[in-house]
Amino acid sequence: MAKKFPAGFIFGGATAAYQVEGATREDGRGPCVWDEYMNRPGARFNADPASDFYHQYKTDLQLAHDYNINGIRISLSWTRILPEGEGRVNPAGIAYYNELIDECIKQGVEPFVTLHHFDTPLKFFQNGHWLNRDLIDKFVEYAKICFEAFGDRVTKWATFNEPWSIAQNGYLAGNFPPNETFQIEKAIQIEHNLMVAHARALNLYKSMNLPGKIGIVHTLEGKVAISASPADCHARDLDDAISNRFMLDACYLGKYSDTTMSLINEILQKNGGKLITEPSDFDDFARAAKQIDFLGMNYYSSHFLQAWDGDSQVVNNSTGEKGTSVFCLKGIGARVSNPEVPTTDWDWPIYPEGMYRQLKRIARDYPNYKEIFISENGMGYKDDFEDGKIDDTPRIEYVTKHLEAILKAIEEGVKVKGYYIWSLMDVLSWSNGYNKRYGLFYVDYANQKRYPKKSAYWYKAISQRRELV
Ligand code: BGP
């Protein structure tokens, strides 16, 4: 295994606007889908003030600088920039992101900017969300405004964060708005529509001759058959097709391969439904596939697949009560526990081998990829805060194993250029609230004070030496 990370490797920290900014009603920001969702009666938590990054960003960037963190993932809140999602631009929103980006650069913390990290303008969500193709045009208009406003300084752009999570969580598992379950046809259609929006925004960016790079962030869940039986292996292939392969094909092949479509059609036949595409989509895909600069890969976990003949059933573990998850999809498979693989309290298998395999798979199946950033990886944990000290040794162990997997892939020739730990500081978790912490820096939500965890000191040492310590 390579000992050192290559020169220029980014040791970053990741955030997302809705999970850190707070200030959801300040300075003219308009409503997004999550505002309405989290303000419903009975909601367990909401996004104000979250980590108050809207006001505390200088403190957080100073900490990043002091801990040798040289990159930060941020996302732009669409409705801070366009309060109605379209039309009128909010000067205060543009000013905020100008100041934030300038501060990142001043502190030597390169911003990696995502245009859309789940927070669709409320109006568009109510109008059919990503099932309505009008939203593709609206997204491209919004992207253009962002490229024009910030494109002179932003060197890394991602069109979307995790299209699969939008589809899976919103339409299969039901733990993201609109909380629908088992709507497989809708999930696949949303994936396609998001890939069209991605391709069109990317092609637009490339036509503007700006100095940066552009890609997309996908969550690449590992898929492993629980046994060598052909039925379990087929369940693995079906889950991989809908979760990963379908969208990777769109991004890198510029089309859906025949094998991919046969798996997707099998899923659609068993569940009822049809994918609707337009011929121009594939022209957009083909142009974008030639121009995409990087893949952002989020990796947390892998699933162990068993053949499943029954109806769909899902139980989400959103409290950290170990062993409560159920996930079986009709026509695909059941995600079962593997007694040999440890899990987090939220039942996410800890399986760094899955990250290694996904990196190798990109290099093998999509050899035209240029570079990969691990744009999120980290461990949700109920940190103990004692006298201002947080010993998060399990998180250090988790990240160490994943960094080892990256070093192994690099040694074998995979072009991985950076790692952004999820998360820089503690943030709001979409469906788990505030007790599932990921940060290098602990946030005391009562007073917004930051405290470095044991992992922050450890991460600093790794970043300084570019090797595991
Ligand atoms: C990814 C998202 C992040 C973040 C992370 C952890 O899917 O891109 O925004 O939330 O997962 O997830 P969770 O907070 O559900 O544990």
XYZ file of C-alpha atoms and ligand atoms in Angstrom:
485
model
C 0.000 0.000 0.000
C 1.265 3.479 -0.872
C 2.376 5.202 2.309
C 1.963 8.811 1.299
C -0.877 10.713 -0.252
C 0.264 12.409 -3.459
C 1.470 16.023 -3.433
C -1.451 18.399 -3.858
C -3.903 15.945 -2.270
C -6.760 17.858 -0.651
C -7.645 17.123 2.969
C -10.976 18.842 3.128
C -14.128 19.081 5.180
C -17.653 18.967 3.760
C -20.809 20.936 4.539
C -24.116 21.673 2.807
C -26.053 24.948 2.928
C -29.242 23.651 4.513
C -27.412 21.600 7.118
C -25.128 24.362 8.375
C -26.309 27.853 7.488
C -29.426 28.363 9.602
C -30.801 31.887 8.942
C -33.535 30.378 6.799
C -35.588 33.580 6.881
C -32.812 36.141 6.880
C -31.801 38.620 4.201
C -34.538 37.732 1.751
C -34.008 33.980 1.457
C -37.039 32.256 -0.068
C -38.539 28.920 1.053
C -37.171 25.562 -0.023
C -38.784 22.155 0.256
C -37.059 21.319 3.524
C -38.291 24.504 5.263
C -41.888 23.449 4.796
C -41.134 19.845 5.756
C -39.281 20.713 8.945
C -41.840 23.254 10.041
C -44.785 20.835 9.915
C -46.497 20.185 13.247
C -44.751 17.331 15.009
C -41.430 17.753 13.183
C -38.632 16.528 15.435
C -36.131 19.256 14.591
C -35.552 22.142 12.223
C -32.785 23.987 10.452
C -32.601 27.100 12.611
C -29.988 27.858 13.654
C -28.274 24.572 12.643
C -24.526 25.327 12.913
C -25.184 29.032 12.237
C -22.636 28.985 9.429
C -24.422 31.976 7.918
C -22.925 34.045 10.735
C -20.060 31.851 11.947
C -18.368 31.040 8.663
C -15.286 33.115 9.484
C -14.768 31.130 12.687
C -15.180 27.838 10.833
C -12.779 28.836 8.075
C -10.256 30.035 10.630
C -10.491 26.612 12.304
C -10.106 24.905 8.927
C -7.009 26.984 8.259
C -5.565 26.315 11.724
C -6.110 22.553 11.399
C -4.458 22.347 7.998
C -7.704 21.643 6.157
C -7.152 22.961 2.636
C -10.554 22.397 1.036
C -14.198 22.860 1.983
C -17.335 21.621 0.304
C -20.073 24.224 0.494
C -23.349 24.342 -1.359
C -25.322 27.329 -2.547
C -28.856 27.797 -1.311
C -30.856 28.277 -4.526
C -33.512 30.360 -2.723
C -30.961 32.671 -1.102
C -29.906 33.610 -4.622
C -33.344 33.397 -6.288
C -35.996 33.676 -3.540
C -38.773 32.473 -5.855
C -36.492 29.941 -7.525
C -36.512 31.975 -10.743
C -36.656 35.578 -11.910
C -35.619 38.129 -9.295
C -32.047 37.810 -8.015
C -31.504 38.610 -4.317
C -28.435 40.872 -4.002
C -27.995 39.878 -0.333
C -27.700 36.226 -1.355
C -25.073 37.000 -3.978
C -23.214 39.204 -1.476
C -23.203 36.457 1.169
C -21.711 33.860 -1.153
C -19.202 36.365 -2.542
C -17.990 37.065 0.980
C -17.947 33.373 1.880
C -15.986 32.379 -1.233
C -13.526 35.242 -0.728
C -13.003 34.228 2.885
C -12.329 30.611 1.848
C -9.689 31.796 -0.596
C -8.178 34.173 1.956
C -7.789 31.302 4.447
C -6.286 28.957 1.865
C -9.307 26.641 2.028
C -10.335 25.969 -1.569
C -14.119 26.026 -2.019
C -15.745 23.077 -3.821
C -19.183 24.451 -4.615
C -22.286 22.320 -5.163
C -25.217 23.981 -6.902
C -27.925 21.720 -5.519
C -27.692 19.782 -2.272
C -31.330 18.641 -1.813
C -32.833 22.120 -1.185
C -35.118 22.597 -4.214
C -37.197 25.803 -4.134
C -40.553 25.017 -2.488
C -42.606 26.197 -5.459
C -40.882 23.799 -7.831
C -41.133 20.948 -5.359
C -44.889 21.515 -5.127
C -45.078 21.590 -8.895
C -43.886 18.016 -9.374
C -40.299 18.258 -8.182
C -37.822 16.489 -10.478
C -40.628 14.581 -12.189
C -41.563 17.829 -13.909
C -39.110 18.516 -16.713
C -39.662 22.279 -16.387
C -37.397 22.091 -13.364
C -34.510 21.095 -15.635
C -34.756 24.487 -17.400
C -35.092 26.330 -14.093
C -31.989 24.594 -12.755
C -29.933 25.531 -15.795
C -31.037 29.189 -15.464
C -30.029 29.167 -11.794
C -26.694 27.513 -12.645
C -25.954 30.249 -15.195
C -26.504 32.967 -12.595
C -24.112 31.195 -10.216
C -21.448 30.637 -12.874
C -21.638 34.330 -13.827
C -21.515 35.552 -10.228
C -18.843 33.259 -8.784
C -17.195 31.533 -11.742
C -14.161 33.818 -11.771
C -13.046 32.433 -8.371
C -14.620 29.008 -7.913
C -12.324 26.292 -9.201
C -14.489 23.245 -8.407
C -18.184 23.004 -9.172
C -20.563 20.108 -8.723
C -23.959 20.239 -10.366
C -25.767 17.972 -7.894
C -25.209 16.221 -4.628
C -26.418 12.617 -4.627
C -29.227 12.330 -7.160
C -29.756 8.786 -5.879
C -30.594 10.043 -2.385
C -33.224 12.399 -3.822
C -34.820 9.446 -5.627
C -34.316 6.728 -3.022
C -35.091 8.654 0.143
C -37.975 10.681 -1.294
C -39.699 7.973 -3.357
C -38.605 4.540 -2.080
C -37.692 4.822 1.610
C -39.993 7.748 2.393
C -37.648 9.571 4.764
C -37.126 12.670 2.584
C -39.953 14.804 1.235
C -42.354 13.930 -0.379
C -42.104 10.799 1.826
C -43.421 8.410 -0.792
C -42.559 4.727 -0.597
C -41.834 2.066 -3.204
C -42.429 4.389 -6.189
C -39.781 2.720 -8.303
C -40.951 4.161 -11.609
C -40.775 7.690 -10.195
C -37.346 7.094 -8.659
C -35.890 5.977 -11.982
C -37.515 8.848 -13.868
C -36.106 11.330 -11.362
C -32.640 9.878 -11.780
C -32.893 10.354 -15.538
C -34.246 13.902 -15.280
C -31.482 14.842 -12.844
C -28.868 13.451 -15.220
C -30.314 15.625 -18.002
C -30.175 18.698 -15.749
C -26.593 17.805 -14.801
C -25.520 17.363 -18.416
C -27.124 20.601 -19.568
C -25.611 22.675 -16.731
C -22.199 21.099 -17.303
C -22.352 21.805 -21.055
C -23.353 25.390 -20.339
C -20.422 25.838 -17.941
C -18.002 24.466 -20.516
C -19.306 26.939 -23.105
C -18.534 29.877 -20.787
C -14.739 29.485 -20.782
C -14.391 29.852 -17.036
C -11.203 28.853 -15.241
C -12.532 26.033 -13.015
C -13.517 22.387 -13.238
C -16.957 20.850 -13.071
C -18.343 17.458 -12.128
C -21.067 15.837 -10.069
C -21.275 14.213 -6.649
C -22.730 10.705 -6.566
C -23.213 8.538 -3.536
C -21.748 5.205 -4.583
C -23.160 2.598 -2.245
C -21.248 -0.659 -2.388
C -23.347 -3.695 -3.319
C -22.225 -7.161 -2.283
C -24.092 -10.470 -2.687
C -24.606 -12.122 0.703
C -23.852 -15.512 -0.889
C -22.438 -16.790 -4.162
C -25.869 -18.046 -5.296
C -26.903 -16.741 -8.736
C -30.122 -15.321 -7.263
C -28.280 -13.265 -4.628
C -25.733 -12.109 -7.220
C -28.579 -10.996 -9.458
C -30.144 -9.036 -6.583
C -26.765 -7.318 -6.157
C -26.675 -6.404 -9.855
C -30.214 -5.049 -9.812
C -29.585 -2.879 -6.738
C -26.300 -1.683 -8.231
C -28.030 -0.796 -11.496
C -30.684 1.426 -9.943
C -28.383 2.942 -7.277
C -25.144 3.471 -9.182
C -24.732 2.165 -12.678
C -27.680 3.886 -14.362
C -26.382 7.350 -13.460
C -22.689 6.572 -13.902
C -23.480 5.434 -17.434
C -25.259 8.717 -18.156
C -22.323 10.745 -16.797
C -19.449 8.811 -18.337
C -20.744 6.773 -21.283
C -23.148 9.488 -22.396
C -25.855 6.807 -22.780
C -27.281 3.829 -20.929
C -25.505 0.618 -21.908
C -27.615 -2.343 -23.066
C -26.792 -4.311 -19.919
C -27.768 -1.397 -17.709
C -31.068 -0.938 -19.551
C -31.890 -4.614 -19.362
C -31.482 -4.509 -15.546
C -33.492 -1.272 -15.265
C -36.235 -2.638 -17.531
C -36.428 -5.806 -15.461
C -36.995 -3.666 -12.340
C -39.619 -1.589 -14.153
C -41.435 -4.652 -15.485
C -41.733 -6.171 -12.011
C -43.010 -2.926 -10.519
C -44.945 -1.488 -13.448
C -43.745 1.619 -15.202
C -41.799 3.034 -18.091
C -38.860 5.401 -18.436
C -39.635 8.468 -20.528
C -36.758 10.137 -22.353
C -36.357 12.623 -25.184
C -33.877 12.102 -28.045
C -32.073 15.370 -27.207
C -31.306 14.011 -23.706
C -28.786 11.655 -25.236
C -27.098 14.449 -27.220
C -26.718 16.362 -23.962
C -25.382 13.255 -22.205
C -22.860 12.559 -24.955
C -21.484 16.119 -24.942
C -21.270 16.202 -21.146
C -19.579 12.789 -20.924
C -16.722 14.110 -23.044
C -16.298 17.193 -20.872
C -16.840 16.123 -17.268
C -13.743 17.003 -15.226
C -14.217 14.927 -12.098
C -16.398 12.595 -10.118
C -17.204 13.466 -6.532
C -17.756 10.171 -4.774
C -19.575 10.035 -1.460
C -19.069 6.728 0.263
C -20.317 5.694 3.676
C -21.389 2.114 3.419
C -22.191 -1.009 1.429
C -25.277 -3.195 1.302
C -25.378 -6.980 1.413
C -27.977 -8.289 -0.998
C -30.197 -11.313 -0.860
C -32.795 -12.367 -3.455
C -36.276 -11.201 -2.471
C -39.612 -12.340 -3.915
C -41.938 -10.468 -1.603
C -43.424 -7.002 -1.573
C -41.405 -3.929 -0.694
C -40.867 -3.165 3.000
C -38.772 -0.420 4.545
C -38.194 0.613 8.150
C -35.805 3.566 8.537
C -33.560 3.746 11.593
C -33.623 7.461 12.300
C -32.786 7.402 15.994
C -29.610 5.346 16.207
C -31.361 2.349 17.777
C -29.172 -0.407 16.420
C -30.764 -3.292 14.528
C -34.065 -1.641 13.603
C -33.585 -1.136 9.827
C -35.461 -3.117 7.171
C -34.989 -2.566 3.426
C -36.481 -4.961 0.856
C -37.545 -3.810 -2.600
C -39.848 -5.766 -4.854
C -38.135 -6.802 -8.056
C -34.697 -5.883 -6.698
C -33.633 -7.558 -3.439
C -33.331 -7.404 0.328
C -30.499 -5.582 2.082
C -29.619 -7.922 4.921
C -27.135 -7.792 7.770
C -23.812 -9.534 7.434
C -22.774 -10.836 10.867
C -19.108 -10.490 9.925
C -19.351 -6.776 9.225
C -19.761 -4.225 12.038
C -22.352 -1.466 11.756
C -22.850 2.018 13.129
C -25.705 2.690 15.565
C -27.736 3.669 12.486
C -27.179 0.193 10.971
C -24.783 1.359 8.272
C -22.281 -1.457 7.635
C -18.681 -0.282 8.103
C -17.054 -1.737 5.009
C -14.052 0.162 3.621
C -13.463 -2.631 1.110
C -16.621 -1.355 -0.618
C -15.014 2.038 -1.131
C -11.917 0.452 -2.646
C -14.075 -1.634 -4.979
C -16.097 1.362 -6.123
C -12.903 3.289 -6.891
C -11.549 0.371 -8.907
C -14.859 -0.042 -10.661
C -14.860 3.563 -11.888
C -11.370 3.098 -13.301
C -12.372 -0.197 -14.944
C -15.838 0.582 -16.307
C -15.402 4.275 -17.086
C -11.761 4.635 -18.161
C -12.456 8.109 -19.566
C -12.859 9.479 -15.984
C -10.237 12.151 -15.274
C -10.110 12.343 -11.499
C -12.055 11.421 -8.380
C -12.538 13.302 -5.141
C -13.963 11.505 -2.146
C -16.451 14.268 -1.569
C -17.978 12.780 1.605
C -17.031 10.013 4.002
C -17.326 9.925 7.754
C -19.031 8.368 10.731
C -22.246 9.400 12.436
C -21.685 8.978 16.155
C -23.261 10.092 19.434
C -20.212 11.997 20.688
C -19.617 12.391 24.426
C -18.713 15.883 25.495
C -16.778 15.927 28.760
C -15.236 19.156 30.064
C -14.786 20.509 26.571
C -13.124 17.302 25.356
C -14.506 14.817 22.854
C -12.836 11.457 22.438
C -14.178 10.152 19.130
C -11.777 7.247 18.671
C -14.353 5.118 16.737
C -14.565 7.906 14.128
C -10.764 7.995 13.834
C -10.753 4.222 13.326
C -13.493 4.453 10.708
C -11.747 7.189 8.726
C -8.346 5.482 9.006
C -9.711 2.334 7.363
C -11.246 4.333 4.543
C -8.075 6.355 3.980
C -6.190 3.046 3.756
C -8.633 1.892 1.083
C -7.979 5.104 -0.850
C -4.199 4.694 -0.588
C -4.507 1.147 -1.919
C -6.570 2.320 -4.885
C -4.099 5.165 -5.569
C -1.227 2.721 -5.552
C -3.078 0.654 -8.129
C -3.407 3.673 -10.361
C -6.816 5.165 -9.491
C -6.636 8.950 -9.735
C -7.996 10.067 -6.360
C -7.078 13.694 -5.719
C -8.683 14.593 -2.430
C -10.803 13.620 0.558
C -13.511 15.719 2.188
C -14.526 14.372 5.547
C -18.217 14.570 6.323
C -18.397 16.830 8.104
C -16.203 19.796 8.914
C -18.208 20.709 12.024
C -21.310 19.043 13.458
C -24.323 19.721 11.250
C -28.025 18.987 10.993
C -28.635 15.439 9.750
C -31.585 15.420 7.304
C -33.572 12.649 8.898
C -31.758 12.189 12.189
C -31.503 15.704 13.565
C -28.756 16.803 15.890
C -27.788 13.710 17.880
C -26.059 12.071 14.922
C -22.793 13.982 14.832
C -20.126 13.748 12.151
C -17.905 16.814 12.641
C -14.226 17.237 13.311
C -15.418 20.157 15.440
C -18.109 19.698 18.038
C -20.857 22.307 17.966
C -22.564 23.155 21.228
C -25.935 24.037 19.710
C -26.951 25.997 22.826
C -24.341 28.678 22.237
C -22.756 27.764 18.881
C -19.297 27.315 20.386
C -16.921 25.041 18.493
C -14.598 22.482 20.158
C -12.000 20.419 18.296
C -12.589 16.687 18.766
C -9.727 14.211 19.089
C -10.279 13.523 15.368
C -9.538 17.167 14.487
C -6.020 16.952 15.976
C -5.497 13.599 14.280
C -6.717 14.852 10.896
C -4.381 17.837 11.155
C -1.382 15.560 11.667
C -2.332 13.468 8.632
C -2.807 16.504 6.464
C 0.547 17.993 7.560
C 2.465 14.796 6.870
C 0.342 13.489 3.983
C 0.483 10.054 5.536
C -1.505 8.025 8.018
C -0.470 8.454 11.638
C -25.169 12.251 2.534
C -25.541 13.685 2.312
C -25.104 14.596 3.401
C -25.164 13.999 4.785
C -24.669 12.582 4.841
C -24.908 11.877 6.149
O -26.086 11.445 1.898
O -24.990 14.171 1.119
O -25.825 15.780 3.253
O -26.348 14.219 5.416
O -25.233 11.801 3.836
O -26.213 11.398 6.207
P -27.074 11.347 7.518
O -27.078 12.726 8.042
O -28.425 10.871 7.100
O -26.416 10.387 8.419
